[in-house]
mmCIF file of C-alpha atoms and ligand atoms in Angstrom:
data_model
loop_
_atom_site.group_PDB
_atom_site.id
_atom_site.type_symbol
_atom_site.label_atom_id
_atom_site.label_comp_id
_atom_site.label_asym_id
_atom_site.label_seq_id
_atom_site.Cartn_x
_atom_site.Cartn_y
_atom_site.Cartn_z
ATOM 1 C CA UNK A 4 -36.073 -0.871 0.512
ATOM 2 C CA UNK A 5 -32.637 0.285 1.614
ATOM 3 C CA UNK A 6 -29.520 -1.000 1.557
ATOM 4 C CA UNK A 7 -25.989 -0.270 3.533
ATOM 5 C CA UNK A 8 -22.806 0.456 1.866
ATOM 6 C CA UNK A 9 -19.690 0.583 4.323
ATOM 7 C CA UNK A 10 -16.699 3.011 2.890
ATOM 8 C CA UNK A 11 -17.786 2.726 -0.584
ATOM 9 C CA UNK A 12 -14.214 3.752 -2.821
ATOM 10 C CA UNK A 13 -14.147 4.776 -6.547
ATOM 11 C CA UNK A 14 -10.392 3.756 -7.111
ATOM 12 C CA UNK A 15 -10.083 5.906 -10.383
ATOM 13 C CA UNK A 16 -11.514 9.768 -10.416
ATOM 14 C CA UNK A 17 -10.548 12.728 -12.557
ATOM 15 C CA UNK A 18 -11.082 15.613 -9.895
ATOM 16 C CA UNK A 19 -9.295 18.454 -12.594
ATOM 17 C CA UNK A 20 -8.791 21.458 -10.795
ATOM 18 C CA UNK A 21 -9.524 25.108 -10.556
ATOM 19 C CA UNK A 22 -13.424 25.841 -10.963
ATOM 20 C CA UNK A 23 -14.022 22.507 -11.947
ATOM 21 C CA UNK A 24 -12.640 20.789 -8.803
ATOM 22 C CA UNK A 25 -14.397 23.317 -6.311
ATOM 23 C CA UNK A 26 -17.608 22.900 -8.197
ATOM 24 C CA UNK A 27 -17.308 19.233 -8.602
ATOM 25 C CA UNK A 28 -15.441 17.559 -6.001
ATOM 26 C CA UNK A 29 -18.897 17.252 -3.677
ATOM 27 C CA UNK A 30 -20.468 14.718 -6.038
ATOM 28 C CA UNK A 31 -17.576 12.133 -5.326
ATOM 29 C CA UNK A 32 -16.642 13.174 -1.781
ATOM 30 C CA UNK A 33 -20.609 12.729 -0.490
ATOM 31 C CA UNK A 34 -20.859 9.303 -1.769
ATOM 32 C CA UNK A 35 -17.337 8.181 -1.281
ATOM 33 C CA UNK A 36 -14.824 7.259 1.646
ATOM 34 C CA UNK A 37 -11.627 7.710 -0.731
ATOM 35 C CA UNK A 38 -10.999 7.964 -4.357
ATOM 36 C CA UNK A 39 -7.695 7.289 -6.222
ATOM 37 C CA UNK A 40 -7.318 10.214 -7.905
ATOM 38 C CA UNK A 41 -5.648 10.786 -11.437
ATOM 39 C CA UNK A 42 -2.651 12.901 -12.030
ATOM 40 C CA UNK A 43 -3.390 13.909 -15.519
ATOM 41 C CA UNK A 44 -3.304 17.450 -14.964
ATOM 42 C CA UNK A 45 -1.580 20.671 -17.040
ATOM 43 C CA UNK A 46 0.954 20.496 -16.068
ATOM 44 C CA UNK A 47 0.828 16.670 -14.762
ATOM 45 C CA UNK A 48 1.502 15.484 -11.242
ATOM 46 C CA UNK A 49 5.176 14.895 -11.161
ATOM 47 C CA UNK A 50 6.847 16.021 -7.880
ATOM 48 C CA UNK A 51 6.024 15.883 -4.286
ATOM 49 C CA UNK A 52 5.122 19.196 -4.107
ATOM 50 C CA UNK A 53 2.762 19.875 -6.519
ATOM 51 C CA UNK A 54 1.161 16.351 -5.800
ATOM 52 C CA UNK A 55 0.925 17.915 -1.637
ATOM 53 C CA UNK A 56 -0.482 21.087 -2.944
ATOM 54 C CA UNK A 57 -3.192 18.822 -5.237
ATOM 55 C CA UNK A 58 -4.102 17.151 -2.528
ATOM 56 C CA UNK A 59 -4.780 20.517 -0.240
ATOM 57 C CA UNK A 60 -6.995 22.219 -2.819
ATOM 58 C CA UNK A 61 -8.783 18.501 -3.221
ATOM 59 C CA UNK A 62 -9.337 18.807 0.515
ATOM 60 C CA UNK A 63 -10.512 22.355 0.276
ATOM 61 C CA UNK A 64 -13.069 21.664 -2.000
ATOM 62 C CA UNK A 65 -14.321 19.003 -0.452
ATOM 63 C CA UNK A 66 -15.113 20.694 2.739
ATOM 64 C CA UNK A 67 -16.683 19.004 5.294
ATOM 65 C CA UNK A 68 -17.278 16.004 4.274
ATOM 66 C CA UNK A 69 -14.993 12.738 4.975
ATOM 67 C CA UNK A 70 -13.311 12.476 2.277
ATOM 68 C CA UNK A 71 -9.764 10.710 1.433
ATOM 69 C CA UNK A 72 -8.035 11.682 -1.729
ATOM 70 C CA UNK A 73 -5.434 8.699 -2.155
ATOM 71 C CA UNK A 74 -3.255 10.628 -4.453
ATOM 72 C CA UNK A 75 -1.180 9.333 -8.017
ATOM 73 C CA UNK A 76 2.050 10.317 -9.910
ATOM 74 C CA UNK A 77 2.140 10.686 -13.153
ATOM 75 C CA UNK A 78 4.530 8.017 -14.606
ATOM 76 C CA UNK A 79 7.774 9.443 -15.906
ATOM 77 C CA UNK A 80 10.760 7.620 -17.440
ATOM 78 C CA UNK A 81 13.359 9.291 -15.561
ATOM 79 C CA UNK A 82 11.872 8.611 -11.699
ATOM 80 C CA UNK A 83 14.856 7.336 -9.727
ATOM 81 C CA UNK A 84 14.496 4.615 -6.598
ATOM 82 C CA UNK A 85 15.691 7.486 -4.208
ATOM 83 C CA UNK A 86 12.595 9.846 -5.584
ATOM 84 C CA UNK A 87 10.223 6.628 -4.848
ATOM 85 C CA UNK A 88 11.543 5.793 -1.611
ATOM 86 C CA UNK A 89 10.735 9.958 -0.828
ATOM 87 C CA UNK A 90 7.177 9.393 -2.596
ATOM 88 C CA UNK A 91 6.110 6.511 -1.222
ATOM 89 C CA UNK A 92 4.445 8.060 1.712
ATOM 90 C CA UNK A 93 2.516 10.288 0.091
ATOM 91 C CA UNK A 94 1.065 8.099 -2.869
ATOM 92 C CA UNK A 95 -0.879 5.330 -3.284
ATOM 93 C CA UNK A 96 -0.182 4.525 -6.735
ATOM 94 C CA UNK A 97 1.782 5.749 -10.345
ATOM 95 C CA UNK A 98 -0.380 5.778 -13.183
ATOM 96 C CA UNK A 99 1.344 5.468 -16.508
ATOM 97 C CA UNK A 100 0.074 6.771 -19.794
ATOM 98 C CA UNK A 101 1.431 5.871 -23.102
ATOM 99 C CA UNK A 102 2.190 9.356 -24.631
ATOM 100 C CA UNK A 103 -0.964 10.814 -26.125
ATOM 101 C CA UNK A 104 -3.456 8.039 -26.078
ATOM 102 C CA UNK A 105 -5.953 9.814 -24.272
ATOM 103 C CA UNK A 106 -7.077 13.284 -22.561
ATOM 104 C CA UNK A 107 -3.881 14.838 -20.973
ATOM 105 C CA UNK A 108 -1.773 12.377 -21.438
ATOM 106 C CA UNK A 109 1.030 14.610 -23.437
ATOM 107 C CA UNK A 110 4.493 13.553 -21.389
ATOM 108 C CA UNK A 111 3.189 10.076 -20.987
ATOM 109 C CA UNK A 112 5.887 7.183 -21.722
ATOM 110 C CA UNK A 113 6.979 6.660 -25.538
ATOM 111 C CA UNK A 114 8.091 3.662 -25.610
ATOM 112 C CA UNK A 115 7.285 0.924 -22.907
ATOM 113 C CA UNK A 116 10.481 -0.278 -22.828
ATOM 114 C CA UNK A 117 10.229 -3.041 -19.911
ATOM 115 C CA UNK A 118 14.395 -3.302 -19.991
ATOM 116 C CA UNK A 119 15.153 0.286 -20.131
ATOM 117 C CA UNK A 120 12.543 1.162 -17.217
ATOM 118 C CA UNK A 121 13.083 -2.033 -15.277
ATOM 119 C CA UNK A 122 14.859 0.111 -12.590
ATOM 120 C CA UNK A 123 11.508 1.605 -12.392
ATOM 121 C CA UNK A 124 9.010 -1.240 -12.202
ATOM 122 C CA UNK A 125 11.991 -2.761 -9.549
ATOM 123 C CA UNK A 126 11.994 -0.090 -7.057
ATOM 124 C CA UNK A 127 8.527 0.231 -7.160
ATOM 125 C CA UNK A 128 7.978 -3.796 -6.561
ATOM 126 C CA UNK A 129 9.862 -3.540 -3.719
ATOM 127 C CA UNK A 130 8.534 -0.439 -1.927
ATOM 128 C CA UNK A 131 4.986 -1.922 -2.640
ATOM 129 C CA UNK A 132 3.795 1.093 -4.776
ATOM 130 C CA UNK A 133 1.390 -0.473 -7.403
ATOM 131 C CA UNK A 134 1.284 0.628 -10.831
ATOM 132 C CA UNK A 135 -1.864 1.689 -12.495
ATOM 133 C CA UNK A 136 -1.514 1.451 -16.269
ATOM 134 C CA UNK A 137 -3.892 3.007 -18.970
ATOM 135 C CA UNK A 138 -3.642 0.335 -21.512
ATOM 136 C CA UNK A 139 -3.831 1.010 -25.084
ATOM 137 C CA UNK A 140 -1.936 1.338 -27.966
ATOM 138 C CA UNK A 141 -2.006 4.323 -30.741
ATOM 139 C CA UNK A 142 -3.472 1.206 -33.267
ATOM 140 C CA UNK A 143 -6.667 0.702 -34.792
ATOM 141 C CA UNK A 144 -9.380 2.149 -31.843
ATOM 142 C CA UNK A 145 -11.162 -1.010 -31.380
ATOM 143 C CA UNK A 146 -8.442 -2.744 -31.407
ATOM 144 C CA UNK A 147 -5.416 -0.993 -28.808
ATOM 145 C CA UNK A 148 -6.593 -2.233 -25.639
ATOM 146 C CA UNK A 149 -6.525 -6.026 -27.282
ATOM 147 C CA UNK A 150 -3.354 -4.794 -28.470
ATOM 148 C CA UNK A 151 -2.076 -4.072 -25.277
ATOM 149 C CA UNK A 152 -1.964 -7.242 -23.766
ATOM 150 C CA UNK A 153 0.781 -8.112 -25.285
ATOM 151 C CA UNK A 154 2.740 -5.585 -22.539
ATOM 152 C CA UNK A 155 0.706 -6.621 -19.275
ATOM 153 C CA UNK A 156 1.544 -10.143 -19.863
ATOM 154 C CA UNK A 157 5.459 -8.675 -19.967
ATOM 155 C CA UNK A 158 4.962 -6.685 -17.216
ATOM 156 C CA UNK A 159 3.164 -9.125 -15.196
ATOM 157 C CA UNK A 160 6.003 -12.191 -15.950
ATOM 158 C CA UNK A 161 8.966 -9.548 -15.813
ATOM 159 C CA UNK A 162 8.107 -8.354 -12.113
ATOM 160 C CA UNK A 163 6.191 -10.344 -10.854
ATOM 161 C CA UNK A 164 5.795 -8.920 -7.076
ATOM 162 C CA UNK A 165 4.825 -5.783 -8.453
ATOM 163 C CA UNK A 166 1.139 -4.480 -7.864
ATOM 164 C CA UNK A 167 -0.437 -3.744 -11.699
ATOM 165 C CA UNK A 168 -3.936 -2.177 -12.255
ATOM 166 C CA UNK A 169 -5.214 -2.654 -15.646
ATOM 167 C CA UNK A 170 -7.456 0.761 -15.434
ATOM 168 C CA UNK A 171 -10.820 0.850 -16.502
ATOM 169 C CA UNK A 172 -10.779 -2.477 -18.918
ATOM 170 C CA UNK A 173 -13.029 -2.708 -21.790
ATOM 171 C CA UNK A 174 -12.800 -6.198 -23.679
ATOM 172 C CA UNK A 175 -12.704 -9.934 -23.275
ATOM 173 C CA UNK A 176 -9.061 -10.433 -23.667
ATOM 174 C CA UNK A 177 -8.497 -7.916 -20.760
ATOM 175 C CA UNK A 178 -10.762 -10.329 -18.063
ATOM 176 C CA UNK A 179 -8.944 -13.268 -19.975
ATOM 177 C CA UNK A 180 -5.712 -12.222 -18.881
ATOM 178 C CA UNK A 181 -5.895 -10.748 -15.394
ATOM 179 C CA UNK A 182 -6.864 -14.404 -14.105
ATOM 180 C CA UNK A 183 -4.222 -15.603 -15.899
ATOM 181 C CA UNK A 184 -1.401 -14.279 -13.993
ATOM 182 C CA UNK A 185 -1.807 -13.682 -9.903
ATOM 183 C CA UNK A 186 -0.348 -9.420 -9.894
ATOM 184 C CA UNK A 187 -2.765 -7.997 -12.089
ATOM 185 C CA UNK A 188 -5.900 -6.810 -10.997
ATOM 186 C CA UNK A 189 -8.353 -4.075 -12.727
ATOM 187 C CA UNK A 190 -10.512 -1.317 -12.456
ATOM 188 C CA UNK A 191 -14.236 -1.832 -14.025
ATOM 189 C CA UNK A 192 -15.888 1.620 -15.229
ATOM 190 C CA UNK A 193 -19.501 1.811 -14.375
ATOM 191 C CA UNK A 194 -20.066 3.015 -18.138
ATOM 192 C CA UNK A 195 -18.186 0.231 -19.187
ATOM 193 C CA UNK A 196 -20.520 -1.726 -17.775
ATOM 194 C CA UNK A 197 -23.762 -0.797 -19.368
ATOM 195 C CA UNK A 198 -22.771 0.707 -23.188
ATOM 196 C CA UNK A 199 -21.733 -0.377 -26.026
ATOM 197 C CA UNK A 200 -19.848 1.366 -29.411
ATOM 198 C CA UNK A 201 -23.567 1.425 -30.325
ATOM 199 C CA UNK A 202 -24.915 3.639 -27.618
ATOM 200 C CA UNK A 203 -21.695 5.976 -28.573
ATOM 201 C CA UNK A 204 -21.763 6.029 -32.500
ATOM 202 C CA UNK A 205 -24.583 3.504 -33.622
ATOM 203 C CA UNK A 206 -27.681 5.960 -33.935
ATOM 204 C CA UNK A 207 -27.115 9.813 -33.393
ATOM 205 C CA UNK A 208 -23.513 10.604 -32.203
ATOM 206 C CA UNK A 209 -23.580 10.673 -28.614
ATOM 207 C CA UNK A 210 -20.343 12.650 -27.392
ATOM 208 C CA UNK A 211 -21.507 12.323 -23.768
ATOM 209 C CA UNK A 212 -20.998 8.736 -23.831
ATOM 210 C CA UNK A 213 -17.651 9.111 -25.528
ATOM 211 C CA UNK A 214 -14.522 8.314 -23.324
ATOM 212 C CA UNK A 215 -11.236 6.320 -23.949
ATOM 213 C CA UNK A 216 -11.409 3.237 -23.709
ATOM 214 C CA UNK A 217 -14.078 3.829 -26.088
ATOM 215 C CA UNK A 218 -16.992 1.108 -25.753
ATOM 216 C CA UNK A 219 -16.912 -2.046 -27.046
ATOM 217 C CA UNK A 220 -18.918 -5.169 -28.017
ATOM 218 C CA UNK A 221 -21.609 -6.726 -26.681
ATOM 219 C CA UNK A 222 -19.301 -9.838 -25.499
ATOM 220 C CA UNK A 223 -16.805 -7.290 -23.926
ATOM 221 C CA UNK A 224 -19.696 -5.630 -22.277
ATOM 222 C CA UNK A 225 -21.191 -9.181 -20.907
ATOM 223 C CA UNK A 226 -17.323 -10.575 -19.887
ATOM 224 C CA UNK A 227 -17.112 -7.009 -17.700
ATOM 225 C CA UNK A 228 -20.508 -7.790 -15.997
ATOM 226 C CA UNK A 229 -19.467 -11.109 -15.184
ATOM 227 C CA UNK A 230 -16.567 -10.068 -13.147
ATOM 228 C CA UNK A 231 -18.009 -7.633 -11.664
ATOM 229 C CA UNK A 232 -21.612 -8.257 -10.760
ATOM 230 C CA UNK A 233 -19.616 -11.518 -8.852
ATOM 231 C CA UNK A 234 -17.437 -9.170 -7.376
ATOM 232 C CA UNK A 235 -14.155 -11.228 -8.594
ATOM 233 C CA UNK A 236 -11.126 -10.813 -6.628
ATOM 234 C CA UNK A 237 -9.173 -8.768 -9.195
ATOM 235 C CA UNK A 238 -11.400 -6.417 -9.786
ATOM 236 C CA UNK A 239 -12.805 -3.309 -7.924
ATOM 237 C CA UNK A 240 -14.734 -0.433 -9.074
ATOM 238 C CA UNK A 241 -13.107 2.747 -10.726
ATOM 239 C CA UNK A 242 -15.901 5.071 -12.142
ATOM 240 C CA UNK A 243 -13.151 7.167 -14.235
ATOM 241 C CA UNK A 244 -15.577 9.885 -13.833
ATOM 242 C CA UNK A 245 -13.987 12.823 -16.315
ATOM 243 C CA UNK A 246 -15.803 15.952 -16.351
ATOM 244 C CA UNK A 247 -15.075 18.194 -19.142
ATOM 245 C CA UNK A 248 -17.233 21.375 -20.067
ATOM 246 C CA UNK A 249 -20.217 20.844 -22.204
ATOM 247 C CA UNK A 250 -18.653 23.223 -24.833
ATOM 248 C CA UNK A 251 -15.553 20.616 -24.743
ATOM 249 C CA UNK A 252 -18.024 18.077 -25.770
ATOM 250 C CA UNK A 253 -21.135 19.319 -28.097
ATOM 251 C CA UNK A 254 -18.337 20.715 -30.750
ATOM 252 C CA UNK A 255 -16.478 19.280 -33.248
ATOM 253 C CA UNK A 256 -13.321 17.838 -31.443
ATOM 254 C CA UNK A 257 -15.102 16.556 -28.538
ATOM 255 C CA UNK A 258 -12.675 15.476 -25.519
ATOM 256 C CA UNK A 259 -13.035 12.013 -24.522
ATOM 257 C CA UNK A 260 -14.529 11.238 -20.881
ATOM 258 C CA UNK A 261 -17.714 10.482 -19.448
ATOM 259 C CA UNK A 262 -19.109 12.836 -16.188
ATOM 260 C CA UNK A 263 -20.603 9.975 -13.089
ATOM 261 C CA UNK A 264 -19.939 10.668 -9.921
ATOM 262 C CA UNK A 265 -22.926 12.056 -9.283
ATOM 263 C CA UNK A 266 -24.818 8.745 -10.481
ATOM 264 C CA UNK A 267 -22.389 6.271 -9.895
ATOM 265 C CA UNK A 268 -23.461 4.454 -6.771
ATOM 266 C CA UNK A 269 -27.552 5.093 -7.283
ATOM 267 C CA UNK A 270 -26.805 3.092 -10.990
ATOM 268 C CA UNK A 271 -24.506 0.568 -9.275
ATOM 269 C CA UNK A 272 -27.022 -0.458 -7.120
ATOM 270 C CA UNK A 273 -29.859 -0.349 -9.861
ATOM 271 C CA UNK A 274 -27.522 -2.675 -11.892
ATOM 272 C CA UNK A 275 -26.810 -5.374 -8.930
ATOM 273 C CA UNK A 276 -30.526 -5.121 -8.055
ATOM 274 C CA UNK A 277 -31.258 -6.033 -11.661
ATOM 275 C CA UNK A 278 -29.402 -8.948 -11.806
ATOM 276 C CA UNK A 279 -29.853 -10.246 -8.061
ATOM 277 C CA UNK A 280 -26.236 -9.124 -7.082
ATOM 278 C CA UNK A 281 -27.087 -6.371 -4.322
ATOM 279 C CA UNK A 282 -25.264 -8.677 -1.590
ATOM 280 C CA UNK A 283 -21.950 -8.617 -3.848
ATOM 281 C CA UNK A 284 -21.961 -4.512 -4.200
ATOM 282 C CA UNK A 285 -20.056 -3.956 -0.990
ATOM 283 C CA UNK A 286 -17.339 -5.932 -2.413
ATOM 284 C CA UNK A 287 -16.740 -4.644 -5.614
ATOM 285 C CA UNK A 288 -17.168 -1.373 -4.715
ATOM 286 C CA UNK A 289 -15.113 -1.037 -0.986
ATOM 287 C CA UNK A 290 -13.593 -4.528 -0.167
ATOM 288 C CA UNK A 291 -11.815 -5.527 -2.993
ATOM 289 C CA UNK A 292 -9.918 -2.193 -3.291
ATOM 290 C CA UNK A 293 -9.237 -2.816 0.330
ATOM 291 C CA UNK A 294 -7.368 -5.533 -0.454
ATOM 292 C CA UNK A 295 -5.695 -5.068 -3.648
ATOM 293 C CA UNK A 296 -4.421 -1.548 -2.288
ATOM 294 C CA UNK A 297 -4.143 -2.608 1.041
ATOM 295 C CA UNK A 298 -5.904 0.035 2.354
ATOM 296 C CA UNK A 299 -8.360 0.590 5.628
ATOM 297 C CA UNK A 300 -10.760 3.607 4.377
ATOM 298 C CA UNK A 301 -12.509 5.859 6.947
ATOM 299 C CA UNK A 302 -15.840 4.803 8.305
ATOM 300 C CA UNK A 303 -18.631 6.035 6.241
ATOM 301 C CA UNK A 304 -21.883 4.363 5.682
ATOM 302 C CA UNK A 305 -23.641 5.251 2.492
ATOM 303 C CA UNK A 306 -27.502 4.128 2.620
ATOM 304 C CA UNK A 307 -28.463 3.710 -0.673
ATOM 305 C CA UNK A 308 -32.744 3.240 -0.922
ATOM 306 C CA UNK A 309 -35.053 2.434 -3.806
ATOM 307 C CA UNK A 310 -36.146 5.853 -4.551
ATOM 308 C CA UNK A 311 -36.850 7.235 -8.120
ATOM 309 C CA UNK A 312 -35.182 10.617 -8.620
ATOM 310 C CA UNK A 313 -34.335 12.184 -11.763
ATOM 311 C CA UNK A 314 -31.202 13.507 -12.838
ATOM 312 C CA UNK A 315 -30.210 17.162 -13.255
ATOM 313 C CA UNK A 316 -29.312 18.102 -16.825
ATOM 314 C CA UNK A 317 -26.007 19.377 -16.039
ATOM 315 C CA UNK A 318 -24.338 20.430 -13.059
ATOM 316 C CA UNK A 319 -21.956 23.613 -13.317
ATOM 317 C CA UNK A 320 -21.863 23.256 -17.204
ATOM 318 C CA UNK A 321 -21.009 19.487 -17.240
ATOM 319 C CA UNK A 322 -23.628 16.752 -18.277
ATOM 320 C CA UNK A 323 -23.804 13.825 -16.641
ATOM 321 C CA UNK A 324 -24.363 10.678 -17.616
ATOM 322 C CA UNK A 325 -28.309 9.643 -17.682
ATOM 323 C CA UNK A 326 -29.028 13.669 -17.588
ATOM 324 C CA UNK A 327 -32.315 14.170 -17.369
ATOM 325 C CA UNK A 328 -33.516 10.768 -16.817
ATOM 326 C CA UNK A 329 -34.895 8.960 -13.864
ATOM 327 C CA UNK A 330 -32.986 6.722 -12.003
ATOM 328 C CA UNK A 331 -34.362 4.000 -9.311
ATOM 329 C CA UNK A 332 -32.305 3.930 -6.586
ATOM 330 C CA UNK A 333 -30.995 7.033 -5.065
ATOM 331 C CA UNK A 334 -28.584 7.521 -2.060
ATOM 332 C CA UNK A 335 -29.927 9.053 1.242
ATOM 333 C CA UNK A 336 -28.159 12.145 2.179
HETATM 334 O O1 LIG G 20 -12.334 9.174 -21.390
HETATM 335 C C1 LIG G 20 -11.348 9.450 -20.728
HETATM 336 N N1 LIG G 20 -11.224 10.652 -20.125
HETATM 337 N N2 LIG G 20 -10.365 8.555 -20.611
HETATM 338 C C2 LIG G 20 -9.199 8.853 -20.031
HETATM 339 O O2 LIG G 20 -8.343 8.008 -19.996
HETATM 340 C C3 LIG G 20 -8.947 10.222 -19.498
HETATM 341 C C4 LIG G 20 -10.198 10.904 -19.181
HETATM 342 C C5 LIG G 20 -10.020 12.396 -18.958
HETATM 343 O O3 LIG G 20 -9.085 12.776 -18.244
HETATM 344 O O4 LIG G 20 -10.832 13.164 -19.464
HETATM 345 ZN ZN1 LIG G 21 -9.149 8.025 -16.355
#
């Protein structure tokens, strides 16, 4: 059995950089057209320049293969409209990170202050650059995504022609919301949508599996598949695929983020198969992205076929997710 994918996109990626970008790049650019890609570098993407320069080792590393990086900034308080209106060709998004909620995010905004950076969220709504938004606040970890909706719903009523991405949502209140009001959309994690807290931290500590957003409930879990597996209009896949060295995660202090680009579309289309959904893949994983971003990818067809392989342990130091396990559908190279 195969099946045809046209421009698949994974509109959230952590590509790093150095080593780790030339050894990993491959896994997303062979079974992508395009990837959003995150700006949570050290130093972080700020400027024009050292998002251009990104962008040229991201091609490097990729090679051959048709790839498109659609590159981020990395939201800071004191962006001016005459810096957008410079940016704008060269991005496809701003990702903002409340200061230190989550892996490189040092730099990230205090305070979200909706009056103080209105000038901000303005410029942006009118030069069409949407804003992708890691939402969570520093309170109780179950709890600061829940917690956050208190500033999409702000953001969404306060500027209301401007594009927002709720990034990689993890509970019920978050797929509550983004039908509620027409300019926020989301990005659905792959992870997301098969774990729980109790695959993380209910039996032996698993630290691959740990990742911010950390996992939630079963009902958050089942509210994700909904949208998704129906391929909803506001929501498009973003694997948030976050390598990190395996001595980064079997130690005490392990860094949050889960490693899945090289699984992502073979489990995707083991999950849709599962629940009858194959015909709606294409559209949560390519089309709506398409549409939210207003983008037109580069032609690549992916043929995906039910094929059991099994999954390397690591690759370059970094463990996957399902390492070492077999996996039913794999995609034709
Ligand atoms: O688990 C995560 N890892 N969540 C994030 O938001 C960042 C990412 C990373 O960069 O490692
Ligand atoms: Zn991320």
């Amino acid at each position: 059995m195969q099946f045809v994918l046209n421009s698949p996109l994974d509109m959230h990626l952590h590509l790093r950089d150095g080593e780790m970008l030339k050894n990993i790049a491959k896994f997303s650019a062979k079974e992508f057209a395009g990837s959003l890609i995150m700006p949570n570098l050290v130093p972080p993407v700020t400027n024009i320049n050292s998002l251009l320069s990104y962008k040229k080792r991201i091609l490097e590393a990729v090679g051959d293969e048709k790839f498109t990086p659609y590159m981020s900034l990395f939201f800071k308080s004191n962006y001016t409209a005459d810096f957008l209106e410079n940016a704008k060709s060269h991005i496809t998004a701003i990702k903002l990170y409340p200061n230190g909620v989550t892996t490189n995010s040092e730099g990230g905004v205090e305070q979200i202050d909706i009056k103080k950076l209105s000038p901000i969220f303005e410029a942006m709504s009118e030069l069409d650059i949407p804003l992708c938004v890691h939402g969570e606040t520093n309170g109780f970890v179950m709890d600061r995504e829940k917690e956050f909706c208190a500033v999409y719903k702000q953001l969404a009523v306060a500027f209301p022609k401007l594009t927002i991405i709720m990034e990689h949502i993890t509970t019920r209140e978050s797929a509550e919301i983004l039908k509620r009001y027409e300019n926020l959309y989301a990005t659905i994690t792959l992870h997301h949508l098969l774990i729980t807290l109790d695959d993380v931290a209910g039996g032996l500590l698993n630290p691959h599996l740990f990742c911010k957003p950390i996992a939630k409930r079963h009902e958050d879990k089942e509210a994700l598949l909904e949208l998704a597996l129906n391929a909803d209009k506001k929501v498009m896949f973003g694997s948030d695929s976050a390598p990190h060295p395996v001595s980064k995660k079997e130690c005490c202090g392990c860094a949050a983020g889960i490693f899945s680009a090289p699984i992502a579309l073979s489990v995707l289309a083991e999950l849709f198969d599962k629940h009858n959904k194959l015909t709606n893949l294409q559209t949560f994983v390519s089309n709506n992205a398409r549409d939210i971003y207003k983008l037109i990818p580069i032609e690549k067809k992916i043929i995906l076929e039910k094929k059991e392989w099994k999954v390397p342990e690591n690759f370059y130091g970094v463990v996957p997710m399902f390492a070492g396990q077999s996996l039913k559908w794999r995609v034709k190279s």
